[in-house]
C-alpha positions in Angstrom: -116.9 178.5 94.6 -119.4 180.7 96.5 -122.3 180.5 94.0 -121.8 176.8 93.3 -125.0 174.4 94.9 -124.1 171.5 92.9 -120.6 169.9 93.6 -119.0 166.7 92.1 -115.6 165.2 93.9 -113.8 162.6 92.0 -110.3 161.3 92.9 -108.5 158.1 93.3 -109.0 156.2 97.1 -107.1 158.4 99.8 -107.6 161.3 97.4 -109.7 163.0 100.6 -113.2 163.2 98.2 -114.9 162.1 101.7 -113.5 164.6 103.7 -113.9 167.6 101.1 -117.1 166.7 100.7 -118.2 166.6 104.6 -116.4 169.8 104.9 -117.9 171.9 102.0 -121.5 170.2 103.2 -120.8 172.1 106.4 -119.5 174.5 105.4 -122.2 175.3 102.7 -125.3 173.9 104.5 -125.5 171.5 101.3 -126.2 167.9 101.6 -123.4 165.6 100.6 -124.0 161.9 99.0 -120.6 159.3 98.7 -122.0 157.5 95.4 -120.2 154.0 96.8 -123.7 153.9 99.1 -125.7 153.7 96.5 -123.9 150.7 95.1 -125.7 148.9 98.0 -128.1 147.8 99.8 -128.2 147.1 103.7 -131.1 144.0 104.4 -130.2 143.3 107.9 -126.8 142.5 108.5 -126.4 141.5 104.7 -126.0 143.8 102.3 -126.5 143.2 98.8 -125.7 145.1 95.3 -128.2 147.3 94.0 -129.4 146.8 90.0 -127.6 149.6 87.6 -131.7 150.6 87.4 -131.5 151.4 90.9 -128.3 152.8 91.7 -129.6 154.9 88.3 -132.9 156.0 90.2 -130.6 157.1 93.3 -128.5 159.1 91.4 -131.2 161.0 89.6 -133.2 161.3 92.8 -129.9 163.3 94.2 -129.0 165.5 90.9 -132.4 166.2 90.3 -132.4 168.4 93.7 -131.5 172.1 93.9 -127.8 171.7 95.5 -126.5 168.6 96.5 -122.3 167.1 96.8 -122.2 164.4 95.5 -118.3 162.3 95.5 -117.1 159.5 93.9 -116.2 158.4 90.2 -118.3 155.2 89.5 -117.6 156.0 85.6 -121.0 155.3 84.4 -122.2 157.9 87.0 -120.2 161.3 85.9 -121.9 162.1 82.6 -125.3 163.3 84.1 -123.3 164.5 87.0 -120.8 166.5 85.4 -123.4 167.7 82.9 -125.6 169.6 86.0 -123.0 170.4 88.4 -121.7 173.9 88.8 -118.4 172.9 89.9 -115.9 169.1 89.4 -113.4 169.0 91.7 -110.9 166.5 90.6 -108.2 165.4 93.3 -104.8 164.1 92.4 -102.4 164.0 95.3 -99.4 161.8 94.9 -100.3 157.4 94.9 -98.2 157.5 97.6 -99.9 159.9 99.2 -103.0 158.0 98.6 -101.5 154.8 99.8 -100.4 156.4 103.3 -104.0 157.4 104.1 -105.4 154.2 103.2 -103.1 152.5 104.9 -104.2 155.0 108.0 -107.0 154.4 107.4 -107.1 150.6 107.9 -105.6 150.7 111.1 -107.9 152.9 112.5 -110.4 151.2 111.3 -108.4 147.6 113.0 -108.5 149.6 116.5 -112.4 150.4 116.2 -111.7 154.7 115.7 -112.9 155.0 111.9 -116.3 155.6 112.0 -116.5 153.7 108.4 -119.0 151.0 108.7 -116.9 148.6 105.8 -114.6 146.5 107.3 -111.7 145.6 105.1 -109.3 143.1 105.1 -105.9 142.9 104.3 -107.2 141.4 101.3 -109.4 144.0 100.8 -106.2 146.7 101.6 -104.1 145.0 99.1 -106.6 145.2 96.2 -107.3 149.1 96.7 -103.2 149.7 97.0 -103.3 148.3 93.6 -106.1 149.6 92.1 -104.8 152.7 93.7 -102.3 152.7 91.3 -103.9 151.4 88.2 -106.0 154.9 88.8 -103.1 156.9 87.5 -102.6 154.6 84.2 -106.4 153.9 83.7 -108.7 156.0 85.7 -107.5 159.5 85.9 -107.2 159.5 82.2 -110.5 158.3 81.2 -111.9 160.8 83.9 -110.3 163.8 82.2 -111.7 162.8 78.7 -114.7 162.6 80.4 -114.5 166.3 82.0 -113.2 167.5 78.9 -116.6 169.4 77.7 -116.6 170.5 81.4 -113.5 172.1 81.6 -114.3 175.3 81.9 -116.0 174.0 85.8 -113.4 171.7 86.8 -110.8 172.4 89.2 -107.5 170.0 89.3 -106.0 169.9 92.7 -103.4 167.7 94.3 -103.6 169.1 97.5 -107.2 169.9 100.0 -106.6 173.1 101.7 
C-alpha cells in the first residue's frame, strides 16, 4: 500500500474504519475524512442534515484532491469513491466483535473519555447492535457487488494489524 494516496475504508460499526483511517493519515501524512460528517451540519448547538446535493459537493470536493482517506459506506457514496481510489479496504471482523467495541465504546463515551462529539443513547446503542447485524445479511453483500469491478484494489480483512 506504499504507492496508494487515495484510500476508501468501509466496514460495518465497530469494524475499526475510524481508527485505520487516523492511523494510515499519520502514518502517510494523508488527510483522512469519516463520510458520517458530511451527513451534517453543525448551526450552533443544532445540527441539521445536509441535502444529497450537498453531502454530493463534499464528497467531490474531497475525491477531487490528490490523496485523501476517506471511511465510511454511505452506499450512494462508494461508486465515485471506489472508482478513483487506489486502494478499498473492506473490514469484516466478527458482529460480535463489532458489538463489543460499540458497546466500549458507549461507555466511554457515558464516563466523558471518548472524544466522539455524538452522544448516544441506549436507544441509539440498541439500534446500531441491530443494524450491526443486518450488515452481515444486507450491507456487506450489496458492498461487495459494489467492489466487484474493483476487485483487483480491494483488500478483505477481518482483523486491523
Amino acid at each position: 500500500m506504499p504507492s496508494a494516496k487515495k484510500i476508501h475504508i468501509v466496514g460495518a460499526p465497530g469494524s475499526g474504519k475510524t481508527e485505520l483511517a487516523a492511523r494510515l493519515s499519520s502514518r502517510l501524512g494523508i488527510p483522512s475524512y469519516s463520510l458520517e460528517t458530511l451527513l451534517w451540519t453543525r448551526e450552533g448547538k443544532r445540527k441539521r442534515r445536509n441535502t444529497p446535493a450537498e453531502r454530493q459537493r463534499m464528497l467531490l470536493d474531497i475525491i477531487g484532491q490528490d490523496s485523501w482517506i476517506v471511511e465510511g459506506n454511505l452506499m450512494e457514496w462508494l461508486l465515485p469513491s471506489f472508482a478513483l481510489a487506489d486502494q478499498i479496504i473492506f473490514l469484516t471482523p466478527s458482529p460480535y466483535v463489532r458489538d463489543g467495541r460499540m458497546l466500549q465504546r458507549f461507555l466511554r463515551q457515558k464516563i466523558g473519555t471518548d472524544p466522539d462529539n455524538e452522544r448516544l443513547s441506549l436507544i441509539g446503542l440498541l439500534d446500531r447492535l441491530y443494524w450491526n447485524h443486518r450488515f452481515e445479511r444486507e450491507s456487506k453483500p450489496a458492498i461487495m457487488r459494489i467492489a466487484e469491478p474493483y476487485k483487483h484494489k480491494l483488500v478483505v480483512t477481518r482483523q486491523v494489524e
